[in-house]
Coordinates of C-alpha atoms and ligand atoms in Angstrom, one line a residue:
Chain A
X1 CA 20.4 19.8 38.9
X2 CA 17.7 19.7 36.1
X3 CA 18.7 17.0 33.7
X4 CA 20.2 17.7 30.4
X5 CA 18.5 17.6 27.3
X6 CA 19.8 15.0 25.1
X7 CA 20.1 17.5 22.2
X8 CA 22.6 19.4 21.3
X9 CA 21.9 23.4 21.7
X10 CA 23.6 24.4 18.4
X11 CA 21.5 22.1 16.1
X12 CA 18.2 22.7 18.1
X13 CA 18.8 26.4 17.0
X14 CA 20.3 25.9 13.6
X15 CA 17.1 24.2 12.9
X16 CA 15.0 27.4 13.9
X17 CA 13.8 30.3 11.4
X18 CA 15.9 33.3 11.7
X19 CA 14.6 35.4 14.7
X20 CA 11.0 37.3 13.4
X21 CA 12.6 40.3 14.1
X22 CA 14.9 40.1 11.4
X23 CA 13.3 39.0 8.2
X24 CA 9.3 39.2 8.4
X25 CA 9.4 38.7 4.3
X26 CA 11.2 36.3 4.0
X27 CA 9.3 33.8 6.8
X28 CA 6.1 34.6 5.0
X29 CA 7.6 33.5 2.1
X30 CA 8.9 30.2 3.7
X31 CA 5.3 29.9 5.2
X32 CA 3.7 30.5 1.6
X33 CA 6.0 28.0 0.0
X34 CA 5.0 25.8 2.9
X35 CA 1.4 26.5 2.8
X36 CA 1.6 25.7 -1.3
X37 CA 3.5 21.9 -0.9
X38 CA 1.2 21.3 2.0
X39 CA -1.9 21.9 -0.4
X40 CA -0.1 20.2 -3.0
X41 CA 0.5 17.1 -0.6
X42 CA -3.7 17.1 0.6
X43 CA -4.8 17.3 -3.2
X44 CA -2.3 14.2 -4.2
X45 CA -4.1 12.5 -1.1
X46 CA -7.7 13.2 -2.1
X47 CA -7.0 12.2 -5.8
X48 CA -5.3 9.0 -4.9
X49 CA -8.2 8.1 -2.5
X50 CA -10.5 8.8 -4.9
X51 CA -9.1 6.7 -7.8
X52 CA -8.7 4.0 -5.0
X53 CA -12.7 4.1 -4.7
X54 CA -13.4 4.1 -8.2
X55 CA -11.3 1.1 -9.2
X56 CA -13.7 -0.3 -5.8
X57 CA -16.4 0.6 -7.6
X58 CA -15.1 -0.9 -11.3
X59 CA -14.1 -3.8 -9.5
X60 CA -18.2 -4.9 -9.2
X61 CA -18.6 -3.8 -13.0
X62 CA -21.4 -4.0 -14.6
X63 CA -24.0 -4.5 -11.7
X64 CA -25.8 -6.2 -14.6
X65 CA -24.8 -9.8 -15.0
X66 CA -25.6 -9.8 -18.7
X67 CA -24.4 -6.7 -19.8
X68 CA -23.0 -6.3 -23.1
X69 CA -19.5 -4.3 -23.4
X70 CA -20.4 -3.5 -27.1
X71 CA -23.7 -2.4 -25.9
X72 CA -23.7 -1.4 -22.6
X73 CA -26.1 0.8 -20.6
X74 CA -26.2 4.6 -21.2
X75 CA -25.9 4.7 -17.5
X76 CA -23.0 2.1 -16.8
X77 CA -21.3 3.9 -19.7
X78 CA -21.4 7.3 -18.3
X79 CA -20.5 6.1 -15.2
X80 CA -17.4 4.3 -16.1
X81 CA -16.0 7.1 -18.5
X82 CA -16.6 9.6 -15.3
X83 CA -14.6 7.2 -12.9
X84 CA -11.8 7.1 -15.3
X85 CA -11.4 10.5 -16.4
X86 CA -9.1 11.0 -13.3
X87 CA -6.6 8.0 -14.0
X88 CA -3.2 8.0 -15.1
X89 CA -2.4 5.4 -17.8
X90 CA -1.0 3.6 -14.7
X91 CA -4.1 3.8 -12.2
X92 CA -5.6 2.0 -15.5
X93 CA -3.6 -0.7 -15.3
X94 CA -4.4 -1.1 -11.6
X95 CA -8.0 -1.6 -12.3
X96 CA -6.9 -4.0 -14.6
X97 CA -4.9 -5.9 -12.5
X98 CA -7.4 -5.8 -9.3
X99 CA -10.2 -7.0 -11.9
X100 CA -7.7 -9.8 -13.1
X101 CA -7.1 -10.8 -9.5
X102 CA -10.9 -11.2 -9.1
X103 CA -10.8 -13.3 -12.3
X104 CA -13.2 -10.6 -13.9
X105 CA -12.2 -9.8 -17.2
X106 CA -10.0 -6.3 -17.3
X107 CA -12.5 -4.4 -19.1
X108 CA -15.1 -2.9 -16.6
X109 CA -17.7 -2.9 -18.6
X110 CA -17.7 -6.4 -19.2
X111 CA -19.3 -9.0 -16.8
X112 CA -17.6 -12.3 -17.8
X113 CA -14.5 -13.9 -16.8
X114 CA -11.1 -13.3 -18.3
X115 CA -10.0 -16.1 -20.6
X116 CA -8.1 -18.9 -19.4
X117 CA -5.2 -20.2 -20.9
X118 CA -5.1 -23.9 -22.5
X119 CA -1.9 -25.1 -20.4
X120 CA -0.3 -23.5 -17.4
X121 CA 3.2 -23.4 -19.2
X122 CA 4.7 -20.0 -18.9
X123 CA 5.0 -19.4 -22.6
X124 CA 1.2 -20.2 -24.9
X125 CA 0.6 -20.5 -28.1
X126 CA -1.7 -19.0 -30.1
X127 CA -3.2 -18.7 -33.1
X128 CA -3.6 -15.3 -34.9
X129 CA -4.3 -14.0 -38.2
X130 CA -0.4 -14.1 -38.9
X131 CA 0.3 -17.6 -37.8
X132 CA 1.2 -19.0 -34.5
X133 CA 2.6 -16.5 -32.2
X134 CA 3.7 -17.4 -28.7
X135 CA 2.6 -15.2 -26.0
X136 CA 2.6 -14.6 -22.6
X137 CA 0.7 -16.8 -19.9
X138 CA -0.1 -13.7 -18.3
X139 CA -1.1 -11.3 -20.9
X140 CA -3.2 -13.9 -22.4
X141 CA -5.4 -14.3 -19.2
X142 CA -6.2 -10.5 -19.4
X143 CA -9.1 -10.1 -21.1
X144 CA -12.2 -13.0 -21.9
X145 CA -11.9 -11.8 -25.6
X146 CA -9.3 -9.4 -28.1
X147 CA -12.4 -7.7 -28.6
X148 CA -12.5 -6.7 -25.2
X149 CA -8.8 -5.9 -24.9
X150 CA -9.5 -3.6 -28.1
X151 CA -12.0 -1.2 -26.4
X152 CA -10.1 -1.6 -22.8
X153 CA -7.2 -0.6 -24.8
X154 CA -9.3 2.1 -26.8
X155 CA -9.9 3.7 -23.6
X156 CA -6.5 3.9 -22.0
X157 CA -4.8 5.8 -24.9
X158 CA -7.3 8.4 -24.2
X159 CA -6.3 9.1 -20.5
X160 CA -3.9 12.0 -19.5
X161 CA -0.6 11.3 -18.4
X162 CA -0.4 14.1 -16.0
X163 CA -1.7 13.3 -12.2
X164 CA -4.8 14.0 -11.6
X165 CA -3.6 16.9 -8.9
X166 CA -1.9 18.8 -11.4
X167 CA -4.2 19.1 -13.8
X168 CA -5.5 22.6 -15.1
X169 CA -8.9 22.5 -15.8
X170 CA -10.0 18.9 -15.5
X171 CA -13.5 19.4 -17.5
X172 CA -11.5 18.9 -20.4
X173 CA -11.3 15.4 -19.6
X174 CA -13.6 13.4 -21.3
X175 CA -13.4 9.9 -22.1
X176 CA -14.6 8.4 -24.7
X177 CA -16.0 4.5 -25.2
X178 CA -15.8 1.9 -28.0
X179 CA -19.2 1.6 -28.4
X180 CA -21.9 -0.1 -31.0
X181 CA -24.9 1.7 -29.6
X182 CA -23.9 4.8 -29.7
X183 CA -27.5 6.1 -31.0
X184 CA -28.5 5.3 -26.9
X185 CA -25.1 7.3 -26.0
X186 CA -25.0 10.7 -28.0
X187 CA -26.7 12.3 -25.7
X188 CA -25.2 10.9 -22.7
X189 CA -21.7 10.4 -24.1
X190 CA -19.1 13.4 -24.9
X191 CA -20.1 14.3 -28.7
X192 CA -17.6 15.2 -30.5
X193 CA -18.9 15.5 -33.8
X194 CA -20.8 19.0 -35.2
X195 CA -24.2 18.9 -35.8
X196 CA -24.2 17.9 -39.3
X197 CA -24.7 21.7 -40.9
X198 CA -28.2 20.7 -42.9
X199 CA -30.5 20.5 -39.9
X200 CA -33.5 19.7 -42.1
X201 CA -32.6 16.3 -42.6
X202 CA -35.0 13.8 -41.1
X203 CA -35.1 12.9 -37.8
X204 CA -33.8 9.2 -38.1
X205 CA -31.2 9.7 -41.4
X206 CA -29.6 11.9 -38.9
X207 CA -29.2 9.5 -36.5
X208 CA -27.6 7.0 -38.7
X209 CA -25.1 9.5 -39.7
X210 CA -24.2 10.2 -36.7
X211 CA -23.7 6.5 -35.9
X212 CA -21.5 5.8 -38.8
X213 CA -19.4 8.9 -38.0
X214 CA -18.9 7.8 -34.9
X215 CA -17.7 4.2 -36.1
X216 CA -15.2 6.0 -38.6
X217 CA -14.4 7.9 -35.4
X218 CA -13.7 4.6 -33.3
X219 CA -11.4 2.8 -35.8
X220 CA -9.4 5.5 -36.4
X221 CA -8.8 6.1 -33.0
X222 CA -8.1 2.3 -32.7
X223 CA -5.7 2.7 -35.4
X224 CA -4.1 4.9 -33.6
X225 CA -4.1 3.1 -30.5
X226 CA -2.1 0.0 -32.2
X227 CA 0.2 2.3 -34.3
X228 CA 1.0 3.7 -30.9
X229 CA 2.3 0.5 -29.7
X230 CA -1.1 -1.1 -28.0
X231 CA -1.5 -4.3 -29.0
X232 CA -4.6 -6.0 -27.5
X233 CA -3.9 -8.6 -25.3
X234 CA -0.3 -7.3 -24.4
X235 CA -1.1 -4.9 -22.4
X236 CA 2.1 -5.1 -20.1
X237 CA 4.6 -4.5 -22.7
X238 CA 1.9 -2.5 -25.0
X239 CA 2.2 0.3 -22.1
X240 CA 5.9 0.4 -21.5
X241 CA 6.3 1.1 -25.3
X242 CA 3.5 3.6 -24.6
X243 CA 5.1 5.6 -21.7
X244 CA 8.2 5.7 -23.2
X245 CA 7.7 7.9 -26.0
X246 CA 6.4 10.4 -23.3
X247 CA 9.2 9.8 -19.9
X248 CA 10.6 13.6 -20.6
X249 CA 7.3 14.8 -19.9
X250 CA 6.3 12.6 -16.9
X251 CA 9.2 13.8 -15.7
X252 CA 8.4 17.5 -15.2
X253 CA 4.8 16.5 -14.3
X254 CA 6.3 15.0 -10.8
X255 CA 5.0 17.2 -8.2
X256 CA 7.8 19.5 -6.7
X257 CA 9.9 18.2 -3.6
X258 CA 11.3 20.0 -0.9
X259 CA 15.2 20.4 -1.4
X260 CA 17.0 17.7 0.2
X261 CA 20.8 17.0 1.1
X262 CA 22.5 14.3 -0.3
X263 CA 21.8 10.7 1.1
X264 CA 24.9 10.3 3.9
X265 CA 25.1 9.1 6.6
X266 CA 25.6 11.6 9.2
X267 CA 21.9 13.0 7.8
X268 CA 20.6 9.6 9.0
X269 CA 22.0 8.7 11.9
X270 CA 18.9 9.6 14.1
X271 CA 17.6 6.4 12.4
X272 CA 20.8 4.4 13.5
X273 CA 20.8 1.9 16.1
X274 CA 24.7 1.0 17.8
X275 CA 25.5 3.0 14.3
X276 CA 24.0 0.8 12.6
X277 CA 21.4 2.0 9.9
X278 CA 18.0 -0.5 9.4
X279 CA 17.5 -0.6 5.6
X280 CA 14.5 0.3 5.6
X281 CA 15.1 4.0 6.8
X282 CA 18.0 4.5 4.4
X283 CA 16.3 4.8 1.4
X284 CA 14.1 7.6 2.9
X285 CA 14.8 11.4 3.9
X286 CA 11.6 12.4 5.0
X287 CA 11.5 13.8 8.6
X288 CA 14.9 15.1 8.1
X289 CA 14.7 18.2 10.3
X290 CA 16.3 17.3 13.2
X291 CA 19.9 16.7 13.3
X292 CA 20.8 15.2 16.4
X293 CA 23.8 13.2 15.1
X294 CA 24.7 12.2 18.3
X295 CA 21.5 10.9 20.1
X296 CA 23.4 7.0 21.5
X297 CA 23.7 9.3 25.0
X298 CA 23.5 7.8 27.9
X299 CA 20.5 9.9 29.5
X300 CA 18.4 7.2 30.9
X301 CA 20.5 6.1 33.6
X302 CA 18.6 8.0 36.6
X303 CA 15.0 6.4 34.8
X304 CA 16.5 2.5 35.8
Chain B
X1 CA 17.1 -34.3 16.7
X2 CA 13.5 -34.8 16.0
X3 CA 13.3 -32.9 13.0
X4 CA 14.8 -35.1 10.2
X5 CA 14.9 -32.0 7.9
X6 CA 15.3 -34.4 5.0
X7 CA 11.9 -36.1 4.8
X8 CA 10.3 -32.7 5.0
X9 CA 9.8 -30.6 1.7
X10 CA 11.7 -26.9 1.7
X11 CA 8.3 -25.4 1.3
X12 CA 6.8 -27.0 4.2
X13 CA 10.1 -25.6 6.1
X14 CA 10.2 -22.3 4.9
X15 CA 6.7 -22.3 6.5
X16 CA 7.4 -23.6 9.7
X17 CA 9.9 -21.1 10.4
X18 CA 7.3 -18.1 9.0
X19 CA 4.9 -19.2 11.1
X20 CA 7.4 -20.1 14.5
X21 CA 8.7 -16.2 13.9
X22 CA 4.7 -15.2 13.7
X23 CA 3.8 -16.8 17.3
X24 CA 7.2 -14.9 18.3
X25 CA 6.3 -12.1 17.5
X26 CA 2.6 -12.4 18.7
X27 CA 4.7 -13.3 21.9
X28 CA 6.8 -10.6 22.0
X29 CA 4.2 -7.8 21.5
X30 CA 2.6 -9.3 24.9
X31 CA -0.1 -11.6 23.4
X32 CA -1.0 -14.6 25.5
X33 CA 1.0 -17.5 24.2
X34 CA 2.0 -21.4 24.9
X35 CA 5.7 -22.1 25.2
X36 CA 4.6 -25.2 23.5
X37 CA 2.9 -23.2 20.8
X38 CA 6.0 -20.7 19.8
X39 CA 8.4 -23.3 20.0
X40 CA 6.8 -25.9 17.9
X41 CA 9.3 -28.7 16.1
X42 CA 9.3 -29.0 13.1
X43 CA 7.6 -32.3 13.1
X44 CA 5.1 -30.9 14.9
X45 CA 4.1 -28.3 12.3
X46 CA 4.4 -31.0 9.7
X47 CA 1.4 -33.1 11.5
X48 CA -0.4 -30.0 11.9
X49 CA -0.4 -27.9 8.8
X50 CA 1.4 -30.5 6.2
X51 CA -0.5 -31.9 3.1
X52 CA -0.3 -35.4 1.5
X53 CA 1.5 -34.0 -1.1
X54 CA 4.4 -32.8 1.3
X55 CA 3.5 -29.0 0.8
X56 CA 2.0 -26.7 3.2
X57 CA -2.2 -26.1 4.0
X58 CA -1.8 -22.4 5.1
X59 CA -5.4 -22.5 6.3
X60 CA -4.4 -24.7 9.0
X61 CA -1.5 -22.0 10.2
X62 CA -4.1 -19.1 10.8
X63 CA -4.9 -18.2 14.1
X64 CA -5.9 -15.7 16.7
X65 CA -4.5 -14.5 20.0
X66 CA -5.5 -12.7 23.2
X67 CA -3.4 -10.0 24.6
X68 CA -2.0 -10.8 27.9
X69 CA -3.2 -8.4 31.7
X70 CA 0.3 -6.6 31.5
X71 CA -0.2 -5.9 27.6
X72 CA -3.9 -4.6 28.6
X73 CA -2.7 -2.3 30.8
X74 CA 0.2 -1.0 28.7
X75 CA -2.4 -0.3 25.9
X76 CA -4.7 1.7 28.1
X77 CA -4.5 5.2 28.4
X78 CA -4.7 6.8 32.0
X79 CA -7.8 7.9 33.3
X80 CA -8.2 11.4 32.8
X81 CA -11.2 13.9 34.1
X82 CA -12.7 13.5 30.5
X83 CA -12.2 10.1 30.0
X84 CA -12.4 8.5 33.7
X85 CA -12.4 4.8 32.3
X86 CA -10.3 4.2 29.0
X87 CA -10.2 1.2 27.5
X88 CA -7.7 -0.8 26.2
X89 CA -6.7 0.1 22.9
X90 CA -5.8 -3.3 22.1
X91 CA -7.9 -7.0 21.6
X92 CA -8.2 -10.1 19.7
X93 CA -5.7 -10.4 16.4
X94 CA -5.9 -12.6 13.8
X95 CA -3.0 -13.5 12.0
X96 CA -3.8 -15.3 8.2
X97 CA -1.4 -17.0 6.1
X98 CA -2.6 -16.4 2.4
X99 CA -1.5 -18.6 0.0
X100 CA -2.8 -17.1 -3.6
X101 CA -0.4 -16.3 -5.9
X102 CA -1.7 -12.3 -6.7
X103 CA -3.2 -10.6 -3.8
X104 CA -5.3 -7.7 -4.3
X105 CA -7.9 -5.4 -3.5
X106 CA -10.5 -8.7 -3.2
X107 CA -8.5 -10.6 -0.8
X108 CA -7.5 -7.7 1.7
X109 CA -11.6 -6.4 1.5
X110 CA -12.8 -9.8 2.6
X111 CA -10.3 -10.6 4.8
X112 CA -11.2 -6.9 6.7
X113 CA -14.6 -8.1 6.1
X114 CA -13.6 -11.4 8.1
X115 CA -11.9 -9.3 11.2
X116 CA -14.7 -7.3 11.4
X117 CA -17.1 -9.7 11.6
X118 CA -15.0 -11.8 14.1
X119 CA -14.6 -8.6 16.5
X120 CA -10.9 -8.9 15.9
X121 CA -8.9 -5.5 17.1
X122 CA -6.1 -6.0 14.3
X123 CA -4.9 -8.7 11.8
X124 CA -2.1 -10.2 10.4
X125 CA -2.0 -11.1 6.8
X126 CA 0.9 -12.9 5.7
X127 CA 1.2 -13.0 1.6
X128 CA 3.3 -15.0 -0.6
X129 CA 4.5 -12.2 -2.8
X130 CA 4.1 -8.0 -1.6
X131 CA 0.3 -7.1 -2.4
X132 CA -0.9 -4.6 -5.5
X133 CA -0.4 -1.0 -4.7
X134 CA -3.8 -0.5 -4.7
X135 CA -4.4 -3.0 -1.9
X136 CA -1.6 -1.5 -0.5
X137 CA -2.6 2.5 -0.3
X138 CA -6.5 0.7 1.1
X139 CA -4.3 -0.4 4.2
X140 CA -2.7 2.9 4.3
X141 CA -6.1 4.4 4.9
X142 CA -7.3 1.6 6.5
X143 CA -6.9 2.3 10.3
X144 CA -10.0 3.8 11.7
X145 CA -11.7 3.5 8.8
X146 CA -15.6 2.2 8.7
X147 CA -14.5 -1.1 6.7
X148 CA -11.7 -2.1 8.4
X149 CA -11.2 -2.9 12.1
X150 CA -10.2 -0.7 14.5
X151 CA -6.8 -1.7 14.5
X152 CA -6.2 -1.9 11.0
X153 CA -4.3 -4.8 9.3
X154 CA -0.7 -5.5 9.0
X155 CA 0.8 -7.5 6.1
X156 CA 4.1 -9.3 5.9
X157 CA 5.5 -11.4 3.1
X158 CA 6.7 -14.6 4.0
X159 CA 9.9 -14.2 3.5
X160 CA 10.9 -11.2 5.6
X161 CA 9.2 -13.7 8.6
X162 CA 11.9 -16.4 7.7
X163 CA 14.0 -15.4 10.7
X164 CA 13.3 -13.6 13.3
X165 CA 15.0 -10.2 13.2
X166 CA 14.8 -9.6 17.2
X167 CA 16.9 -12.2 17.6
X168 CA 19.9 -11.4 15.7
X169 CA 22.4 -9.8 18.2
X170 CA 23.0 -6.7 17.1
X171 CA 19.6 -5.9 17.7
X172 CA 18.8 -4.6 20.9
X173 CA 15.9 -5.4 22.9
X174 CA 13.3 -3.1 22.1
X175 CA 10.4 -1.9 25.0
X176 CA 7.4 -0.4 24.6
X177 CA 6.4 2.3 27.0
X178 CA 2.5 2.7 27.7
X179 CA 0.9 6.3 27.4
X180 CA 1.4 6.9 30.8
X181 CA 5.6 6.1 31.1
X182 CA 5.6 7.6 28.2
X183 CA 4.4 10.9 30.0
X184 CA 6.6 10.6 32.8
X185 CA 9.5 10.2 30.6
X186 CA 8.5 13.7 28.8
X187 CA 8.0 15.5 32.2
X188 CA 10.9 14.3 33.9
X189 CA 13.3 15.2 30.9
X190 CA 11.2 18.6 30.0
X191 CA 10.8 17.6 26.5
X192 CA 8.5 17.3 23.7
X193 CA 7.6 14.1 21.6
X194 CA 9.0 15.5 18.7
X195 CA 12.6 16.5 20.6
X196 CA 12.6 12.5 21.0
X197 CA 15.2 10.4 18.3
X198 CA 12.5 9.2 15.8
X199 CA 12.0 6.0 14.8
X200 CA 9.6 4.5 11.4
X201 CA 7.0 2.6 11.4
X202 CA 7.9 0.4 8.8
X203 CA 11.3 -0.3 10.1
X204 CA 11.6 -4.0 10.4
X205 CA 11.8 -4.2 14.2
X206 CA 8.9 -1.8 14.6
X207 CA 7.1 -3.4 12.4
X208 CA 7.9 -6.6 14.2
X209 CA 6.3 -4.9 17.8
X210 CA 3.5 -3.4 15.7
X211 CA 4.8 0.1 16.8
X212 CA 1.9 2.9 16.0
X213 CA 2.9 6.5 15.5
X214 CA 3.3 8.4 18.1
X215 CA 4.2 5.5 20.9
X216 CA 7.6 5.5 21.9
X217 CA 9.8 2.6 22.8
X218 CA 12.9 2.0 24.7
X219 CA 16.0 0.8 23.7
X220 CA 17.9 -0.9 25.7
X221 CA 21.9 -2.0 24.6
X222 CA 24.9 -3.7 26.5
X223 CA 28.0 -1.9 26.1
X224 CA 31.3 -3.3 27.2
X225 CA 32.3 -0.3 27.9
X226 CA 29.2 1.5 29.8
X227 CA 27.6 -1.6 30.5
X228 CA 23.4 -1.7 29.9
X229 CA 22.1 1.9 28.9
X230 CA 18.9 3.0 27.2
X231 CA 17.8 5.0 24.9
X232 CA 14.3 6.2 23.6
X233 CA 12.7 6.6 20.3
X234 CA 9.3 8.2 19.0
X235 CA 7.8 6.3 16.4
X236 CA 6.6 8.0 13.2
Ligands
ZN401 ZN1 -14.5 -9.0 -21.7

């Protein structure tokens, strides 16, 4: 006698396309659907791999030990602004964090250490333009200076909210730096500004126009950046404040998910040992497909 | 008896009993292990891994294991045509207690940059608190890739090592079948992998034997009523 099969018949074909005979559309629908979450699944993959590599690559930011992040290198500039394009306000913090954890300061263009703070207490304080405020332990050992936390912060206002996966036309992302040498970064940096219209102007006046344009350009966008809730230095709280105002659309921006039944039981009881669920498999419903509610059989006897 | 739990600090403790369920487990996947060294008093532990202060070194509670003949063998493939002398896919691990308070994408790089270097198959890294996610999805990639060893790196936070799960009674005693029972169990049953019951890789007691995906493991379970019976499980 050929031993049984420890699944049931009924759910094996319950869990089967409808014979091909029957509904050639619709399975190639299925398959397209399919063939589209797949994709879907590979480009998250690839996009998440490659902001893992380029908060890698921040993590060793700037190669130069001296660099200055209110000058830095045309090169180190357009580097950084390319490996950032891609991030989510929360890959951003990531970097961040990983360059806090390596005692770097969290801007990446800036080689020095972030600041320490006086005491270890929990709680600092610290003096600010309006008095003594008291702060954070943590948000205080973020940055090596506000100056830095200014054009870290100027930078994450800037990113796109959407993944990086589900964005049309990516080109448009261009990131923009706080920068006081922007003469050396025109050409290498996005440029926003026009041409001014009277071309006839000499070579160097030009220059400085552009300059000062650009540094109107900067502290409005800095302005900005505070009225919309970025403080520098507190950038945990700065970013909940930040997300908030926008949850509705993060919402839709979630890529799509297969349709799944409700959490019970009997859906995970091929994860359950003597009926007994392990935690860790409850929260999940992937690999849902097969339901063999009944798989504690007693098969095994004959293999001693 | 020995242990006078009151002249030790909870700290140093809570240590002792990560590190007794870490030899277990070493054990219990089939490394090479001591009696003496998986059943180590408390006292013991104190002597070797205690500070001055009372707390804990962690540096002194890393080490490395060799996997035993009958674990060698379970972990090679059979010999095929193409392949007439596999290797184990198995070796030296290293198991390293890490005692900073953030862990990132630093520590987990040079500590895959340590197993490497050491020609350690797989590590252990034991954290205070759950790494970043970035450190995190590096370890998801991390088998088989050029930085890391070949047998990637597993990380546990102390506290899910303060017992050891195996031993609770309800669980039953879990079995891992080499490639080539796992084959006979397919042919004599006429199925395939994926008709199996599944189990994950991140459930706790997988994650205690180190299950990879696609190994499959037998359960065994004492009923009163059907007396000892097994059952099999694909790990995904
Ligand atoms: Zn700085």
């Amino acid at each position: 006698m050929p031993p049984k099969s420890i699944l049931k018949k009924t759910t094996v074909v319950a869990n089967q396309p409808p014979p091909a005979t029957d509904d050639r559309p619709v399975n190639k629908k299925h398959l397209e659907v399919a063939l589209h979450h797949a994709n879907i699944i590979e480009q998250r993959k690839t996009a998440e791999r490659e902001v893992l590599d380029s908060i890698i690559t921040l993590l060793d930011f700037p190669e130069s030990p001296d660099a200055d992040p209110r000058r830095p290198s045309s090169s180190d500039a357009l580097r950084f602004s390319q490996a950032v394009a891609p991030f989510q306000p929360a890959d951003y913090d990531s970097l961040i964090e990983e360059r806090n954890i390596a005692a770097k300061c969290g801007y990446a263009l800036c080689p020095r250490p972030k600041r320490k703070a006086p005491s270890a207490a929990r709680k600092q304080f610290v003096d600010t333009s309006h008095g003594v405020q008291i702060v954070d332990k943590k948000s205080l050992e973020v940055w090596c200076s506000d100056d830095c936390a200014r054009r870290a912060l100027y930078v994450k206002v800037q990113l796109n909210e959407e993944p990086a996966w589900l964005r049309q036309g990516s080109h448009g992302d261009k990131i923009e730096l706080m920068v006081e040498n922007s003469e050396e970064h025109h050409k290498a940096l996005p440029l926003r500004l026009k041409e001014p219209a009277d071309s006839k102007k000499p070579a160097d006046r030009e220059e400085e126009d552009v300059a000062a344009a650009w540094a109107a350009h900067d502290d409005a966008l800095a302005d900005l950046a505070i009225e919309r809730g970025e403080k520098p230095g507190r950038l945990s709280k700065a970013n909940k404040d930040l997300i908030q105002d926008k949850i509705r659309e993060r919402v839709a921006a979630t890529p799509p998910e297969p349709p799944s039944l409700p959490k019970d039981t009997i859906f995970q009881s091929h994860m359950a040992i003597e009926g007994h669920i392990p935690r860790s498999s409850k929260s999940k419903d992937e690999n849902d497909d097969d339901d063999d509610g009944n798989d504690a059989q007693d098969w095994d006897k004959h293999m001693g | 008896m020995a242990d006078d739990r009151e002249s030790y600090s909870p700290n140093l403790i809570r240590m002792w009993r990560a590190f007794r369920t870490c030899k277990e487990m070493c054990k219990d996947r089939g490394y090479e292990m001591l009696e003496e060294d998986y059943q180590i008093t408390l006292a013991e532990f104190a002597a070797k891994c205690g500070r001055e202060d009372g707390d804990v070194d962690r540096s002194r509670m890393n080490f490395s294991c060799v996997p035993s003949e009958e674990m060698l063998r379970k972990y090679t493939a059979p010999p095929t045509a193409k392949n007439p002398d596999p290797q184990p896919e198995i070796g030296k691990i290293w198991v390293e207690f890490n005692g900073d308070e953030n862990v990132g994408l630093k520590q987990l790089r040079d500590y895959m940059q340590h197993l490497v270097q050491g020609s350690y198959y797989n590590g252990v890294m034991v954290t205070t608190k759950p790494m970043t996610g970035m450190a995190l999805r590096l370890l998801r990639g991390a088998s088989g890739i050029k930085e890391g060893p070949m047998g990637g790196v597993e990380v546990f936070v102390e506290q899910e090592l303060l017992v050891n799960i195996t031993k609770h009674e309800l669980v039953p005693t879990h079995v891992l079948l080499s490639k080539e029972e796992k084959e006979q169990l397919l042919k004599r049953y006429r199925l395939k992998e994926t008709q199996l019951p599944r189990i994950q890789v991140t459930d706790p007691v997988a994650k205690y034997y180190g299950l990879r995906r696609g190994q499959v493991v037998k359960i065994i379970r004492h009923s009163e009523t059907a007396g000892r019976y097994a059952s099999y499980r694909w790990a995904i």
